[in-house]
Each structure stands twice: as structure tokens, then as C-alpha cells.
GROMACS .gro file of C-alpha atoms in nm:
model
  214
    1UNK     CA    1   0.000   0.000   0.000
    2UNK     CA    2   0.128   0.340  -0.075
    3UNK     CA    3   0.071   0.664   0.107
    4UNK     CA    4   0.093   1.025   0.018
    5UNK     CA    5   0.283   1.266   0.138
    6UNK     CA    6   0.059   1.565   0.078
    7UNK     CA    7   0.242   1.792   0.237
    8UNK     CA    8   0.605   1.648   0.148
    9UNK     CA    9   0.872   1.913   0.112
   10UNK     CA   10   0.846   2.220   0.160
   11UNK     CA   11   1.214   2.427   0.033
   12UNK     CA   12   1.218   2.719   0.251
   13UNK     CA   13   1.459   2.996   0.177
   14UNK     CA   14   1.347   3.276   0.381
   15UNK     CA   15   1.600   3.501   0.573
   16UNK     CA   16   1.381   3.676   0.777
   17UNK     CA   17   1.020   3.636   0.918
   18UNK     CA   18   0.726   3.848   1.110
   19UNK     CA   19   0.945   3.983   1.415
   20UNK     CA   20   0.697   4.037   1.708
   21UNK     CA   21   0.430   3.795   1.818
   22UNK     CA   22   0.085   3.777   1.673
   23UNK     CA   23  -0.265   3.618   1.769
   24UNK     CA   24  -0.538   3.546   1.563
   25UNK     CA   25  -0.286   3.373   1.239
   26UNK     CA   26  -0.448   3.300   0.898
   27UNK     CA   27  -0.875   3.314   0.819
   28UNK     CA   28  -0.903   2.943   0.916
   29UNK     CA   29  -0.580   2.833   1.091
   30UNK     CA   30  -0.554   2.846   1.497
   31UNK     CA   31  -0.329   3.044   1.625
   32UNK     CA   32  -0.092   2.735   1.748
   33UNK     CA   33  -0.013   2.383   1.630
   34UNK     CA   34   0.159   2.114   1.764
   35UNK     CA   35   0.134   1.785   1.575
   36UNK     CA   36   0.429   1.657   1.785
   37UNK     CA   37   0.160   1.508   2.042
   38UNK     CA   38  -0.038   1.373   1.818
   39UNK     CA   39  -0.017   0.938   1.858
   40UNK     CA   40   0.081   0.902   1.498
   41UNK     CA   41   0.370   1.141   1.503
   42UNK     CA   42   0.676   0.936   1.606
   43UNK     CA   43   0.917   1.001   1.889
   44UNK     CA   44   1.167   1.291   1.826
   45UNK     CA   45   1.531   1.087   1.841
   46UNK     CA   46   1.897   1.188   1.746
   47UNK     CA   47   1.991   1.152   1.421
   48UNK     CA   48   2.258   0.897   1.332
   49UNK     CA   49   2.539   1.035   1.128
   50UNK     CA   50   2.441   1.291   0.869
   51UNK     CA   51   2.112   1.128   0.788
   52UNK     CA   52   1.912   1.399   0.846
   53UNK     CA   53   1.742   1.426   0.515
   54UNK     CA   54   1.606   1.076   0.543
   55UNK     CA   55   1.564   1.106   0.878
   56UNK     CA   56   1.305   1.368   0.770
   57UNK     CA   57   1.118   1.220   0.506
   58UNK     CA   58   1.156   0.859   0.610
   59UNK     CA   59   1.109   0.833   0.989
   60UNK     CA   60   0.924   1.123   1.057
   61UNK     CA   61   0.688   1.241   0.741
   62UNK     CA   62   0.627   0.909   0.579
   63UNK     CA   63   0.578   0.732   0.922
   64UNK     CA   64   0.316   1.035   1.012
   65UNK     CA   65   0.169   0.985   0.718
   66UNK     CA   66   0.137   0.648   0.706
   67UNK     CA   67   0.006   0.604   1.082
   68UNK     CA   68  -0.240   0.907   1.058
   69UNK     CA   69  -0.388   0.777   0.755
   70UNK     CA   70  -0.462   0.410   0.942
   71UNK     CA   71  -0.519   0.524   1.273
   72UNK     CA   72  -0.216   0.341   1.423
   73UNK     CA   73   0.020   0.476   1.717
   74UNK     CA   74   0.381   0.569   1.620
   75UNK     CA   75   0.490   0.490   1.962
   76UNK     CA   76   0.389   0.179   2.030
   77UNK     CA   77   0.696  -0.019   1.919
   78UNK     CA   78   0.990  -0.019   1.651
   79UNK     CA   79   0.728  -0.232   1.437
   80UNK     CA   80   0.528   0.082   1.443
   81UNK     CA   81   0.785   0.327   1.277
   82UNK     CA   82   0.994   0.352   0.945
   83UNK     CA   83   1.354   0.310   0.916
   84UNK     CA   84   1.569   0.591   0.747
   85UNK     CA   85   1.913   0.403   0.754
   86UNK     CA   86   1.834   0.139   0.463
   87UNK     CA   87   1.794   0.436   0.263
   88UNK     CA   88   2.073   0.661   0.402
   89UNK     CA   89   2.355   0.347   0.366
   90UNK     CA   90   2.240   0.311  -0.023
   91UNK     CA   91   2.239   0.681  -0.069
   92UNK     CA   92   2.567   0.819   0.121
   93UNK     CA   93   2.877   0.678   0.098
   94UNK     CA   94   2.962   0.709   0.482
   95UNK     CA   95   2.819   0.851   0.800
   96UNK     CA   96   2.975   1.183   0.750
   97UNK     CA   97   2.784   1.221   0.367
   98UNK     CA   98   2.435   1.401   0.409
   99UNK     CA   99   2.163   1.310   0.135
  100UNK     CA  100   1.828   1.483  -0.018
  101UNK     CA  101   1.468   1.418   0.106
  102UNK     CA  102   1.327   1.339  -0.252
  103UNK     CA  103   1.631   1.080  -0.335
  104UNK     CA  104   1.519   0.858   0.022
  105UNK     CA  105   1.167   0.923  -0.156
  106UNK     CA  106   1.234   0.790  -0.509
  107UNK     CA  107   1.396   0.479  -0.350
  108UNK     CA  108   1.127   0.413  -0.149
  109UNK     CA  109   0.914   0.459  -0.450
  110UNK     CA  110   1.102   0.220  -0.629
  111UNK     CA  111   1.227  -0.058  -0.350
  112UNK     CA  112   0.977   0.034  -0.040
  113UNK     CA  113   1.093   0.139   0.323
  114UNK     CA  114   1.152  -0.095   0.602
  115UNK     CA  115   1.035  -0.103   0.982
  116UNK     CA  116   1.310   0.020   1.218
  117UNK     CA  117   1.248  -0.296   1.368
  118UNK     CA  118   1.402  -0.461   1.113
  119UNK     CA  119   1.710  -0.185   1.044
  120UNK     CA  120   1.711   0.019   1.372
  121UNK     CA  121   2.073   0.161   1.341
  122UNK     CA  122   2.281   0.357   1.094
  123UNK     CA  123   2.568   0.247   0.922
  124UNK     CA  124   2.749   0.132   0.567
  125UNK     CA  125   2.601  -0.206   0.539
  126UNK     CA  126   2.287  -0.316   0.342
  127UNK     CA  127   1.965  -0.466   0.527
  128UNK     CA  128   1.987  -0.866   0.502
  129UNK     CA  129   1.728  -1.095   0.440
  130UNK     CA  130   1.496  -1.137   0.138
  131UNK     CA  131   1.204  -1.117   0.343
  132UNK     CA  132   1.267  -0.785   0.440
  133UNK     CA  133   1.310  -0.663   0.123
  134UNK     CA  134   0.945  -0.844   0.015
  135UNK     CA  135   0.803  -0.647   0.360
  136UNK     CA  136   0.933  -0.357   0.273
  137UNK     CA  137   0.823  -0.305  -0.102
  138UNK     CA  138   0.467  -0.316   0.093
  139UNK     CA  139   0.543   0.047   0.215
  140UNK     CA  140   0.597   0.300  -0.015
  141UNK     CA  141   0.502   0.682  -0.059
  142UNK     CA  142   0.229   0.761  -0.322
  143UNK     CA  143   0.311   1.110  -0.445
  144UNK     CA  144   0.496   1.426  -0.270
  145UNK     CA  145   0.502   1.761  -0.315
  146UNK     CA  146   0.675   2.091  -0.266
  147UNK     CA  147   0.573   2.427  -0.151
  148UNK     CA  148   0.865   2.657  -0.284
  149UNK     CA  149   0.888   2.913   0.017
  150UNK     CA  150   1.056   3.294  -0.081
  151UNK     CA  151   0.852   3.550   0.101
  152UNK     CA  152   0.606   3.557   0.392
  153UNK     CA  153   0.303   3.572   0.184
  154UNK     CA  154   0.372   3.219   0.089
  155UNK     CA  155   0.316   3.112   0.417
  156UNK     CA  156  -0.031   3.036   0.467
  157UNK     CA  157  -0.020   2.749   0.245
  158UNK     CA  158   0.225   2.582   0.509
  159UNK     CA  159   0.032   2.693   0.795
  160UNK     CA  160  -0.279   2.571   0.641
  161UNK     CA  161  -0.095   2.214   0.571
  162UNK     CA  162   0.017   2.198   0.914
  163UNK     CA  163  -0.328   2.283   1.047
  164UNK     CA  164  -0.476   2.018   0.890
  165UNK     CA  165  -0.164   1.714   0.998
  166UNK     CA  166   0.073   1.722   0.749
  167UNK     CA  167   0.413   1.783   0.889
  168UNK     CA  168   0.668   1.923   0.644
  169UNK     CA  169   1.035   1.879   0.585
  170UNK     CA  170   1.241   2.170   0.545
  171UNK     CA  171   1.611   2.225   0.429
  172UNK     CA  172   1.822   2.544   0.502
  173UNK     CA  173   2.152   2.618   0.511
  174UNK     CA  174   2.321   2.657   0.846
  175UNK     CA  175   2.642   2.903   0.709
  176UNK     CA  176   2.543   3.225   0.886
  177UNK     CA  177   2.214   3.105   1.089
  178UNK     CA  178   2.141   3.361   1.364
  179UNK     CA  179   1.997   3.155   1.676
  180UNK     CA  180   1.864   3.300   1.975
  181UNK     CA  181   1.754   3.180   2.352
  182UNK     CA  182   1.370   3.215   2.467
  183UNK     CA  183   1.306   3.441   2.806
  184UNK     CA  184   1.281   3.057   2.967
  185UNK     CA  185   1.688   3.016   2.881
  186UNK     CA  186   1.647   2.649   2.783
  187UNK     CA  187   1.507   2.677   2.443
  188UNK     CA  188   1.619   2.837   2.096
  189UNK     CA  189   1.451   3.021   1.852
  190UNK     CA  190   1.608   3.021   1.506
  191UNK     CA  191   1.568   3.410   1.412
  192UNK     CA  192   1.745   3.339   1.096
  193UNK     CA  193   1.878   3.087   0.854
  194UNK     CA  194   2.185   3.067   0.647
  195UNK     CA  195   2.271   3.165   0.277
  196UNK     CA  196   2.590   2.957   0.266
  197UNK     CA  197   2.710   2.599   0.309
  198UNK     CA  198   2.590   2.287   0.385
  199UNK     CA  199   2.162   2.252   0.417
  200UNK     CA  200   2.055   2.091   0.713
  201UNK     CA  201   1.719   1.934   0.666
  202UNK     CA  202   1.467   1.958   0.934
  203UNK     CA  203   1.101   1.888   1.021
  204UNK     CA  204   0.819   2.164   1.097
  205UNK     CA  205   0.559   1.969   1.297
  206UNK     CA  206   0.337   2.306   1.443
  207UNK     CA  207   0.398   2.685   1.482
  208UNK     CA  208   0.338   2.931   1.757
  209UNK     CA  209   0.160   3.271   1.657
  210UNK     CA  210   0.285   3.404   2.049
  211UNK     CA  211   0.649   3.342   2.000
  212UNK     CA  212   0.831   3.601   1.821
  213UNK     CA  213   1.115   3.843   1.916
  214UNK     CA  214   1.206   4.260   1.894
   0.00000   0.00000   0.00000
């Protein structure tokens, strides 16, 4: 069975964004999302390596997708999420080599995606076992899309995605990212992405209408 990835990838390039906090948001759209406590959305974990691309599409917006769609828990077991790594050891050539969200997509397309039950750790070798390869063409993404991102008026769209459950994965680059620390001194707000370097892919589950800065 396939599922799609309606909100798939969304290739932000902003630099800047609204810079005091707001209420009300978008005609439709609450104020605040959070799909991250939703039962389909899987636990946030570390990243292995440089895999966060598949990471991304893989373990997080395939396995949302897939779970929200049949009503199934992502946190009930290993069995319950997809694995990224299969992907990331066929598309990078060690840990250190990062990948893109649509490659992990077009080999799941073409080969499927496997439990993390069945590949639950990064690394340079292939998934053994036939059978797993047979389980895995069974999961595979229908169709994705992208929401190119350039201004602030092209943000509804996202916060209309995200309003209705579809997280979205996101790659900046990290060269010159400004980051700064919320009044509660334990969390960070990015105020501003990169233009240079390396992208670092990451996954918008929610937004926050009240947070903002000065």
C-alpha cells in the first residue's frame, strides 16, 4: 500500500520572518499547532550520522503519514515506525555524507521502506534478508510535493498544511544562521537561517503565533 505525502517538502529559503508575536494567524488556521503530540507522530530521536534528510522524510513524514492515515500509534513499538538508515547506507557513501529528502523518496518509490524494527541503526552495510526486502516493497510513498517558500506571503499554504496534519520537511543552510535563547533560557529560537554551506534538513511539525522576538 502506498501513502501520500501531501504535504512532502516544503524548500524554505526565507532570511527573515514576522518579528513580534501575533494572535489570531491565517482566516481558518488556529493560532498554534503542535502535531508533535499527536499518537501518529513518532518520537523525536537523534539523528545517526548525517542522515538527516532521510531522517526527515523517512522516519518522521512518511511514518506520520502512514500512521495518521490508518489510525495506528507511532509509539507503540519499533514495528510501528519507518527506518531511514536502509535508505541513508544506499544513498551516502559514509556517515559523514548528508543526502536529499526526494532521493530517500524515489527509493522508497522504487524498492519500499523498512520497519526500524528490522534496520534500527545507521551504518554502511545493506539490510539482510529477502524477506525484508518483500516487507518492505509493501510500504511506499504515493506522491509528494513541494511548496517553494521565498517571502512571507507564501506562508499560509504551510500553515494551512500543518493545520490540517501534514508535517513538512524543510532544508536550510546553516552558514550564517542567527539563533537566539527564549526568556525561559532552555530553548532556541532560530531568528534566521543561512545563505551559505551545507543545508541541514529539518522537520516543521506546528507553529506558535505568540512566539516572536524585537
Amino acid at each position: 500500500m502506498a501513502w501520500n505525502l501531501l504535504a512532502g517538502l516544503a524548500g524554505l529559503t526565507m532570511t527573515s520572518c514576522r518579528s513580534t508575536g501575533g494572535s489570531g494567524g491565517d482566516a481558518g488556521t488556529p493560532p498554534s499547532v503542535d502535531l508533535t503530540v499527536k499518537p501518529w507522530f513518532p518520537p523525536v530521536v537523534r539523528q545517526q550520522g548525517n542522515s538527516c534528510a532521510q531522517q526527515a522524510g523517512l522516519y518522521y513524514l512518511l511514518t506520520a503519514e502512514r500512521n495518521r492515515q490508518r489510525g495506528v500509534s507511532s509509539r507503540t513499538s519499533p514495528a510501528s515506525r519507518l527506518s531511514p538508515y536502509q535508505s541513508y547506507a544506499m544513498l551516502a557513501d559514509n556517515q559523514a555524507a548528508g543526502t536529499h529528502v526526494e532521493d530517500g523518496w524515489q527509493l522508497a518509490e522504487a524498492m519500499g521502506v523498512p520497519l526500524e524494527s528490522e534496520v534500527p541503526r545507521g551504518g554502511s552495510a545493506l539490510m539482510h534478508g529477502f524477506d525484508k526486502y518483500v516487507r518492505a516493497a509493501s510500504r511506499k510513498p504515493g506522491r509528494w510535493q513541494y511548496w517553494p517558500m521565498r517571502a512571507a506571503g507564501d506562508l499560509p499554504a504551510v500553515r494551512k498544511l500543518l493545520a490540517s496534519g501534514h508535517p513538512l520537511a524543510c532544508d536550510f543552510q546553516i552558514r550564517g544562521a542567527k539563533l537566539v535563547k527564549l526568556p525561559d533560557g532552555r530553548s532556541t529560537l532560530v531568528k534566521e537561517w543561512g545563505t551559505t554551506g551545507l543545508g541541514h534538513t529539518m522537520v516543521y511539525a506546528g507553529y506558535d503565533e505568540s512566539v516572536g522576538w524585537d
